mmCIF file with all atom_site columns, C-alpha atoms in Angstrom:
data_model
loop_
_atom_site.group_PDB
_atom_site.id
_atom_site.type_symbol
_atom_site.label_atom_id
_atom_site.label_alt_id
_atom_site.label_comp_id
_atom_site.label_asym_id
_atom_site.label_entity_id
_atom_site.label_seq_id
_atom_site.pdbx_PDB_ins_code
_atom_site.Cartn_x
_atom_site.Cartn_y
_atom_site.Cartn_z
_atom_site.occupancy
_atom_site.B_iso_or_equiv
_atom_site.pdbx_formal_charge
_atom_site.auth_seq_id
_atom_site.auth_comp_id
_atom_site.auth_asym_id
_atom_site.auth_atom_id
_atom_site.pdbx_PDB_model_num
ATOM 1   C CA . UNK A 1 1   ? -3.766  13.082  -30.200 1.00 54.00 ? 1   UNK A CA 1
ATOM 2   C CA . UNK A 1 2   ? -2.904  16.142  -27.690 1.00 56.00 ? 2   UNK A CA 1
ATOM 3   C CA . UNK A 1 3   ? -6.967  15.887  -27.215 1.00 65.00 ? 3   UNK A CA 1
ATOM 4   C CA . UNK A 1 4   ? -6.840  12.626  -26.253 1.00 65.00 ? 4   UNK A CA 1
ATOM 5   C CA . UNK A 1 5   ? -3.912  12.831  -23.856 1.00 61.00 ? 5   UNK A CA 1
ATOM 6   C CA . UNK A 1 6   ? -5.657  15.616  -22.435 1.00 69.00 ? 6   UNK A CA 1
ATOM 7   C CA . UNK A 1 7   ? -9.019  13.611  -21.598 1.00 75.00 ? 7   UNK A CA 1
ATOM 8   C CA . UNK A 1 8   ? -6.578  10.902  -20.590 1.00 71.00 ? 8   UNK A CA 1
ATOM 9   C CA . UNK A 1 9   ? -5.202  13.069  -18.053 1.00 69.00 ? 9   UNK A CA 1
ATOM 10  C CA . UNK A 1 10  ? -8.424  14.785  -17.079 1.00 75.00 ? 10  UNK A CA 1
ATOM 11  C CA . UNK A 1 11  ? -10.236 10.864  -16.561 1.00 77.00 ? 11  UNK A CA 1
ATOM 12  C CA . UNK A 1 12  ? -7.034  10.160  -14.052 1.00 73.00 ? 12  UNK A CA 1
ATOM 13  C CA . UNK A 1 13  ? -8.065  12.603  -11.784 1.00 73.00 ? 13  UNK A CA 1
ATOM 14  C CA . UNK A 1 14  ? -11.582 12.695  -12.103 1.00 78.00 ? 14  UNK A CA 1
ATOM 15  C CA . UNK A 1 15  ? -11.058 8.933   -10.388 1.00 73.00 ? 15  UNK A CA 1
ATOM 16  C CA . UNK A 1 16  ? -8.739  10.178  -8.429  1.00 73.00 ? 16  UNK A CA 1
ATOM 17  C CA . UNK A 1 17  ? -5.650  7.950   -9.692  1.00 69.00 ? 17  UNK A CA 1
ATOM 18  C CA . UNK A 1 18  ? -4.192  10.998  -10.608 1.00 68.00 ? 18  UNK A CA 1
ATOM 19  C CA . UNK A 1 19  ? -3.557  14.040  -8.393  1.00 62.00 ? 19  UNK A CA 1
ATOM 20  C CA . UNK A 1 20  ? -2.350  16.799  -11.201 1.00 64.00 ? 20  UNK A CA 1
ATOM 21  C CA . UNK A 1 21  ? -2.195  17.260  -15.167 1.00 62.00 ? 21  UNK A CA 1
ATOM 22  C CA . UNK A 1 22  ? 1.682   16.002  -14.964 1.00 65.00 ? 22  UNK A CA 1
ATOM 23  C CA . UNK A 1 23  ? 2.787   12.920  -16.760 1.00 72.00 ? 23  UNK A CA 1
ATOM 24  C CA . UNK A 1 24  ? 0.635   10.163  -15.692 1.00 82.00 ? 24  UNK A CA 1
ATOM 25  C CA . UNK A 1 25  ? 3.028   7.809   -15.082 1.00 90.00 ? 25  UNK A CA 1
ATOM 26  C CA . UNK A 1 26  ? 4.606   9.437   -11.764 1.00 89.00 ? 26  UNK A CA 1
ATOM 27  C CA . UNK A 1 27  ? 0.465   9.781   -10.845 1.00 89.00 ? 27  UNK A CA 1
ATOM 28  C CA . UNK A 1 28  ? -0.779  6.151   -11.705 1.00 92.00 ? 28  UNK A CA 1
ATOM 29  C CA . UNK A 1 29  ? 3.048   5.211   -9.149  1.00 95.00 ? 29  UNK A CA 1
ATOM 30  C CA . UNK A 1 30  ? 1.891   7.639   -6.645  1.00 94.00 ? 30  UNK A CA 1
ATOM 31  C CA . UNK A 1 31  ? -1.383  5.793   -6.314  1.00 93.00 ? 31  UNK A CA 1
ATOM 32  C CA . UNK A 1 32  ? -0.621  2.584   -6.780  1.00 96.00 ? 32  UNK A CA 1
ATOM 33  C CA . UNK A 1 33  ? 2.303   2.946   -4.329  1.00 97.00 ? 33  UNK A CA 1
ATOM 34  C CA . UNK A 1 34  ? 0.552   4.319   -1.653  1.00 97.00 ? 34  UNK A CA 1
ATOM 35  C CA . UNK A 1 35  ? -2.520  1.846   -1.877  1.00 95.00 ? 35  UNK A CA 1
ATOM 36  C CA . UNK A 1 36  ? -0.501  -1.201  -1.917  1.00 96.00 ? 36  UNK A CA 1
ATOM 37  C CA . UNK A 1 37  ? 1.698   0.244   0.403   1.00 97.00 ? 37  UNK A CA 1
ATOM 38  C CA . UNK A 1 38  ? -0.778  1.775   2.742   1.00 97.00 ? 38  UNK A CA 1
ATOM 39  C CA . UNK A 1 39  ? 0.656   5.172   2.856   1.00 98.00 ? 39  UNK A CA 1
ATOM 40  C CA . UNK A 1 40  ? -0.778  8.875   2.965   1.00 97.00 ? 40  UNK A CA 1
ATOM 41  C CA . UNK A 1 41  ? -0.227  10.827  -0.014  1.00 95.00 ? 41  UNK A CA 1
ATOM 42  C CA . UNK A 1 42  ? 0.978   14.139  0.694   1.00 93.00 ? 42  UNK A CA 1
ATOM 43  C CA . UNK A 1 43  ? -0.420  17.337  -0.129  1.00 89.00 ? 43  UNK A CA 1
ATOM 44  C CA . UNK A 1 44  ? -0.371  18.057  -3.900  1.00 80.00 ? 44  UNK A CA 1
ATOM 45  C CA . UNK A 1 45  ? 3.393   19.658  -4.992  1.00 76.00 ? 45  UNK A CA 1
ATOM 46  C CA . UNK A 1 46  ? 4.574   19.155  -1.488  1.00 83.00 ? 46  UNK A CA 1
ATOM 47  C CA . UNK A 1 47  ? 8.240   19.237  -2.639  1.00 86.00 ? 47  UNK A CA 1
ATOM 48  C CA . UNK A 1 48  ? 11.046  16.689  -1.604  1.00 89.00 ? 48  UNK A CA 1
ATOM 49  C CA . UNK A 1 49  ? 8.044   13.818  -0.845  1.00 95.00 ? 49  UNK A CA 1
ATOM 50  C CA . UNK A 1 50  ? 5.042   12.228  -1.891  1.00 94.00 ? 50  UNK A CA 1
ATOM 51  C CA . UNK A 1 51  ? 3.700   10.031  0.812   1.00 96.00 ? 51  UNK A CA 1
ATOM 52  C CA . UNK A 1 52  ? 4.356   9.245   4.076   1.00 97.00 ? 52  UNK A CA 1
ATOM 53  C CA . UNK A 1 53  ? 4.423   5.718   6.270   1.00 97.00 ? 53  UNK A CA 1
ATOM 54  C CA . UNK A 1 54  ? 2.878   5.059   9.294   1.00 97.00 ? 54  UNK A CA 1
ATOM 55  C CA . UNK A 1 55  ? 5.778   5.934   11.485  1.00 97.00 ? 55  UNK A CA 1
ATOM 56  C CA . UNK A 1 56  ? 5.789   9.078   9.760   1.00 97.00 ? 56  UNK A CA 1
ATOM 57  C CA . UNK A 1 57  ? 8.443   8.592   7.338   1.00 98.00 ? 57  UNK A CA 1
ATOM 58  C CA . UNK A 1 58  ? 8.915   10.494  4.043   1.00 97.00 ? 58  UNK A CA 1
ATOM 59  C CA . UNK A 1 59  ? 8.333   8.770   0.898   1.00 98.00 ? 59  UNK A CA 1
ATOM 60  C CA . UNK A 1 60  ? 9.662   9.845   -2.765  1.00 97.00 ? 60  UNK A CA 1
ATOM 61  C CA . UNK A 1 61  ? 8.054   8.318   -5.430  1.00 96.00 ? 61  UNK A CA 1
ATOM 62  C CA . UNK A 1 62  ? 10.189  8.194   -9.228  1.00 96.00 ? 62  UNK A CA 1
ATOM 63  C CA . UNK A 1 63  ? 8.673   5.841   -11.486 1.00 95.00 ? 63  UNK A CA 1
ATOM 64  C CA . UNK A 1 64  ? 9.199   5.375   -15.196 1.00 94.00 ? 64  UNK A CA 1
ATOM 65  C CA . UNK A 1 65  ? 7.300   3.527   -18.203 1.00 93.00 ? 65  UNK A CA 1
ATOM 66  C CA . UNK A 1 66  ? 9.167   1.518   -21.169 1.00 93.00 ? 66  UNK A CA 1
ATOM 67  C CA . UNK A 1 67  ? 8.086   0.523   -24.474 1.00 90.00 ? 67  UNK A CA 1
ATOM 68  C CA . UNK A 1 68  ? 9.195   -1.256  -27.242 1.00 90.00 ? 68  UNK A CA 1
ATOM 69  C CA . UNK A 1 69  ? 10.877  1.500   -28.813 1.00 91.00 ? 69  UNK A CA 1
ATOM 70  C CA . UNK A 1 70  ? 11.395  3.468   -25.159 1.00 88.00 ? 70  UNK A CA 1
ATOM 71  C CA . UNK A 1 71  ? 13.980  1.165   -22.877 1.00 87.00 ? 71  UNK A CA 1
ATOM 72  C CA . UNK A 1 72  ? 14.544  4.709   -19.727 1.00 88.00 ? 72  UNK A CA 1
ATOM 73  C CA . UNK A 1 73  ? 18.369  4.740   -18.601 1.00 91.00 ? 73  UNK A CA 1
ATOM 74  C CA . UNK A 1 74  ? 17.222  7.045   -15.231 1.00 91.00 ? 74  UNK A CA 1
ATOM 75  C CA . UNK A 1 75  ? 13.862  8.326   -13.337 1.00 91.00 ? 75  UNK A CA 1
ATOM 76  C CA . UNK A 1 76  ? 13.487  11.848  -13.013 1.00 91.00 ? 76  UNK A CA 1
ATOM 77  C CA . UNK A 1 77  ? 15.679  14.449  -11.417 1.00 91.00 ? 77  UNK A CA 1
ATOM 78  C CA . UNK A 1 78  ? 15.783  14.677  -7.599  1.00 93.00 ? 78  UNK A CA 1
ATOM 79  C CA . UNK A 1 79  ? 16.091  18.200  -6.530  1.00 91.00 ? 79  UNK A CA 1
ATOM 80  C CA . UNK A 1 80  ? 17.253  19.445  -2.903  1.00 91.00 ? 80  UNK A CA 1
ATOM 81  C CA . UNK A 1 81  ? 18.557  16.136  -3.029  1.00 93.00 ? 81  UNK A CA 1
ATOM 82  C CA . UNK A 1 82  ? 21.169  17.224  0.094   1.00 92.00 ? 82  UNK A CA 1
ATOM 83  C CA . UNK A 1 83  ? 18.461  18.623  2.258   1.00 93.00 ? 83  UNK A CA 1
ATOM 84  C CA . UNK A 1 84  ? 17.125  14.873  3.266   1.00 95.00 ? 84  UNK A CA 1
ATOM 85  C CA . UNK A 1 85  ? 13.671  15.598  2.571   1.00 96.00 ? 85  UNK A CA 1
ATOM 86  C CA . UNK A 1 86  ? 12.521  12.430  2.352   1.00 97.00 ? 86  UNK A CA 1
ATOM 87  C CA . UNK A 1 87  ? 13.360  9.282   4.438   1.00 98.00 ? 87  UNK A CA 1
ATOM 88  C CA . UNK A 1 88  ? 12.800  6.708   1.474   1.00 97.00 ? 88  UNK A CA 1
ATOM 89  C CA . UNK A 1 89  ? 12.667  6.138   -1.355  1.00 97.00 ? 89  UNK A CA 1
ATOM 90  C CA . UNK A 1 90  ? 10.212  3.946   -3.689  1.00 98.00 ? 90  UNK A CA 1
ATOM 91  C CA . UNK A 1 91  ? 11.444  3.741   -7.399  1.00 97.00 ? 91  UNK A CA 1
ATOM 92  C CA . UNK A 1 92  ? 8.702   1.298   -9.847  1.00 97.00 ? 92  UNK A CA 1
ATOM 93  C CA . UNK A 1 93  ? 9.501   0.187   -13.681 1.00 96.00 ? 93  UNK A CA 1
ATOM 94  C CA . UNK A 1 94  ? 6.428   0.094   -15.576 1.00 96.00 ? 94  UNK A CA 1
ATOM 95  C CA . UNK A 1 95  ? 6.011   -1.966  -18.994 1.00 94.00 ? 95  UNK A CA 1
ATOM 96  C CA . UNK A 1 96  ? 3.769   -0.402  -21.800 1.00 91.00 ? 96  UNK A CA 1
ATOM 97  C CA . UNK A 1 97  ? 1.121   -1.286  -20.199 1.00 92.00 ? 97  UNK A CA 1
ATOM 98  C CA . UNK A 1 98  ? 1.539   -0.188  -17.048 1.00 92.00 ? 98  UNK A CA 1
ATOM 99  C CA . UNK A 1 99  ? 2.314   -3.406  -15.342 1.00 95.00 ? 99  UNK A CA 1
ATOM 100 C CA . UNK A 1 100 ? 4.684   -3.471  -12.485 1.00 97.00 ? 100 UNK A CA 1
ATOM 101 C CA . UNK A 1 101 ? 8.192   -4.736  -13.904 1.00 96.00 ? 101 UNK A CA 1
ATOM 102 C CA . UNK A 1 102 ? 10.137  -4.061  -10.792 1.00 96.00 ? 102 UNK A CA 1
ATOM 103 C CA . UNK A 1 103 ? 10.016  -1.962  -8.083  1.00 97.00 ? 103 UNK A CA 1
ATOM 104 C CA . UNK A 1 104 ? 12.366  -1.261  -4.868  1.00 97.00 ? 104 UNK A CA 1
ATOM 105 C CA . UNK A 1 105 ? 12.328  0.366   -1.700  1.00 97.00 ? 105 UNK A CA 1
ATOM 106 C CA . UNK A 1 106 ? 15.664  2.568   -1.002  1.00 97.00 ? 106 UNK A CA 1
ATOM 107 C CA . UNK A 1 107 ? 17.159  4.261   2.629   1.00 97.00 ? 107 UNK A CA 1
ATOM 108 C CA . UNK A 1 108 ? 17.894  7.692   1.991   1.00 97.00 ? 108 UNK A CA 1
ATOM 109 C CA . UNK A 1 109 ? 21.800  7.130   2.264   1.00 96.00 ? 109 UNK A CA 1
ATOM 110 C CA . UNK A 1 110 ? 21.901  4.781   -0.198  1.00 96.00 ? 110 UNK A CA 1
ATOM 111 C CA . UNK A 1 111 ? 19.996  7.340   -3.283  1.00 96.00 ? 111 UNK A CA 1
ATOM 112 C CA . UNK A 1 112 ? 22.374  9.699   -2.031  1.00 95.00 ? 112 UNK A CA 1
ATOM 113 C CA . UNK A 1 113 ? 25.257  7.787   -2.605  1.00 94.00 ? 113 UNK A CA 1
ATOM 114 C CA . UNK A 1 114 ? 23.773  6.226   -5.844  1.00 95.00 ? 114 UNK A CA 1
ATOM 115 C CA . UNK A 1 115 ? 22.123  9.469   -7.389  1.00 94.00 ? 115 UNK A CA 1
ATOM 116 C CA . UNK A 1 116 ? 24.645  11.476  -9.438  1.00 93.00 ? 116 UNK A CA 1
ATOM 117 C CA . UNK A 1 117 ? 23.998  15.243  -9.889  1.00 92.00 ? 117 UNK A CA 1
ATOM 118 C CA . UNK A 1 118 ? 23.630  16.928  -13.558 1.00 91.00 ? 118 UNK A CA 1
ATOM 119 C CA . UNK A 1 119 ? 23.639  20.781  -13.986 1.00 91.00 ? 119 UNK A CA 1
ATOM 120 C CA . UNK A 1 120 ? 21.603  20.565  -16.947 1.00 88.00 ? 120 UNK A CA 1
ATOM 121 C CA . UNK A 1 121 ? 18.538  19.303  -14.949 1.00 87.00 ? 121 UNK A CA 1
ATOM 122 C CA . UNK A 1 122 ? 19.712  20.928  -11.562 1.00 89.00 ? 122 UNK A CA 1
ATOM 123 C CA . UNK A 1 123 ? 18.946  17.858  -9.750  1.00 91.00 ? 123 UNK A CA 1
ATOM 124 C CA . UNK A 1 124 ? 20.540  14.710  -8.669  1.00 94.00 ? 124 UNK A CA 1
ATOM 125 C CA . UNK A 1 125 ? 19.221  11.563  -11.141 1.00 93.00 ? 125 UNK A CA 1
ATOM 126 C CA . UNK A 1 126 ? 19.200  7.476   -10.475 1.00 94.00 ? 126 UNK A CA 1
ATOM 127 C CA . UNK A 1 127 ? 20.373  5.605   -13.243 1.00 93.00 ? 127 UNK A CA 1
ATOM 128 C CA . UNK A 1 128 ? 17.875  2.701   -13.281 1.00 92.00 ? 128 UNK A CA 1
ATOM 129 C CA . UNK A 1 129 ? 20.291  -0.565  -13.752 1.00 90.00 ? 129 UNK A CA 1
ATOM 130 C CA . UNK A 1 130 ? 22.344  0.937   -10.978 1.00 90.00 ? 130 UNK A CA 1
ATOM 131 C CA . UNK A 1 131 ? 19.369  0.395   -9.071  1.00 90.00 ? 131 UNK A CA 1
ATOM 132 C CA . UNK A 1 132 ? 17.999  -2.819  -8.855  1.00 89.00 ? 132 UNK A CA 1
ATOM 133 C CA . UNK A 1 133 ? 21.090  -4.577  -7.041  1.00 87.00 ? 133 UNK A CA 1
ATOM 134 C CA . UNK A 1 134 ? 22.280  -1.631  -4.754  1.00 91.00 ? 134 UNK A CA 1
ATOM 135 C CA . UNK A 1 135 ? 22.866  -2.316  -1.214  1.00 88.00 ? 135 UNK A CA 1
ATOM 136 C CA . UNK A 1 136 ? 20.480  -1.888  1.066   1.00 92.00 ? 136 UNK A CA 1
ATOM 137 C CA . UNK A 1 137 ? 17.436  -2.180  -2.128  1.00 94.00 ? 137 UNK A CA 1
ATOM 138 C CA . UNK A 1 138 ? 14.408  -4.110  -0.740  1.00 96.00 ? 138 UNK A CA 1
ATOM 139 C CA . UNK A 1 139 ? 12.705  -5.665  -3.671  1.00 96.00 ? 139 UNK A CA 1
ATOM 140 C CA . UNK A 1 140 ? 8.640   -4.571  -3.645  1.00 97.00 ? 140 UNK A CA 1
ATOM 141 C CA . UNK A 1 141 ? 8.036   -5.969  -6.505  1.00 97.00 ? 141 UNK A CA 1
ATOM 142 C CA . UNK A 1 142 ? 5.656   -8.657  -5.558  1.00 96.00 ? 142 UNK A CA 1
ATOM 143 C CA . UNK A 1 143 ? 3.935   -6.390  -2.921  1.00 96.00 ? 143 UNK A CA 1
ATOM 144 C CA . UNK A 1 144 ? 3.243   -3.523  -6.012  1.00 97.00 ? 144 UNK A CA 1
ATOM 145 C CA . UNK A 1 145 ? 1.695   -5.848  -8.486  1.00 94.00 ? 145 UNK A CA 1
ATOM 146 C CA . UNK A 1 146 ? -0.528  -7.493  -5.803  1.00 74.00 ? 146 UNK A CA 1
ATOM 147 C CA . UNK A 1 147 ? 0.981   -11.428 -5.524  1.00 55.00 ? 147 UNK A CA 1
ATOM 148 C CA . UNK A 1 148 ? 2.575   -10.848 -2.270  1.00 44.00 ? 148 UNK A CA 1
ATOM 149 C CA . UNK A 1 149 ? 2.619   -8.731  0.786   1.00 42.00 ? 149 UNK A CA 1
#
């Protein structure tokens, strides 16, 4: 099983879908984001962004995949989260399969306000319900899974 993962992992970036041997997951988001999206990745482990727009503004990318027997309550930790490294952010719900199940676009302020810090991690987290009606959340949905935008 670890084998397979591992050729899994090693296929991703051969096509260049994914940029690392991380979870692939936050590389499949990274790619898909940025295609869809039109943005420039960022250099490999550039820390506090992944992409940027073309006006130049910083993109995070948090993503996270459900199953059946896997339902995520947050995405990853956001570290530095009070340095304002990033000017956006872009957080995508995968099913099993890796189909888009919803995605949204976030202004820095409002993660910041919504994120809530835990020492255990030593980063700032987004609980995903808290997400998806937040003000100032522009639903991508549509634009990520290719019926719109």
């Amino acid at each position: 099983m670890l084998r397979l993962h591992r050729e899994v992992a090693d296929e991703l970036r051969r096509i260049g879908v994914s940029r690392s041997a991380n979870s692939p997951v936050a590389g499949y988001a990274e790619w898909l984001v940025a295609r869809k999206l039109r943005l420039r990745l960022a250099a490999n482990s550039t820390a506090g962004f992944d992409a940027t727009d073309r006006q130049g503004k910083k993109v995070e990318i948090k993503a996270r995949r459900q199953t059946p027997t896997s339902r995520p309550s947050h995405f990853s930790a956001l570290r530095g989260l009070e340095e304002k490294r990033f000017d956006y952010l872009i957080a995508v719900l995968f099913d099993q399969d890796y189909s888009v199940v919803r995605a949204i676009r976030l202004p820095y302020k409002a993660v910041r306000r919504l994120a809530r810090f835990r020492r255990h991690v030593n980063g700032s987290v987004l609980i995903i319900r808290d997400l998806w009606n937040a003000a100032n959340a522009q639903d991508i949905t549509r634009q990520l899974r290719g019926d719109g935008g």
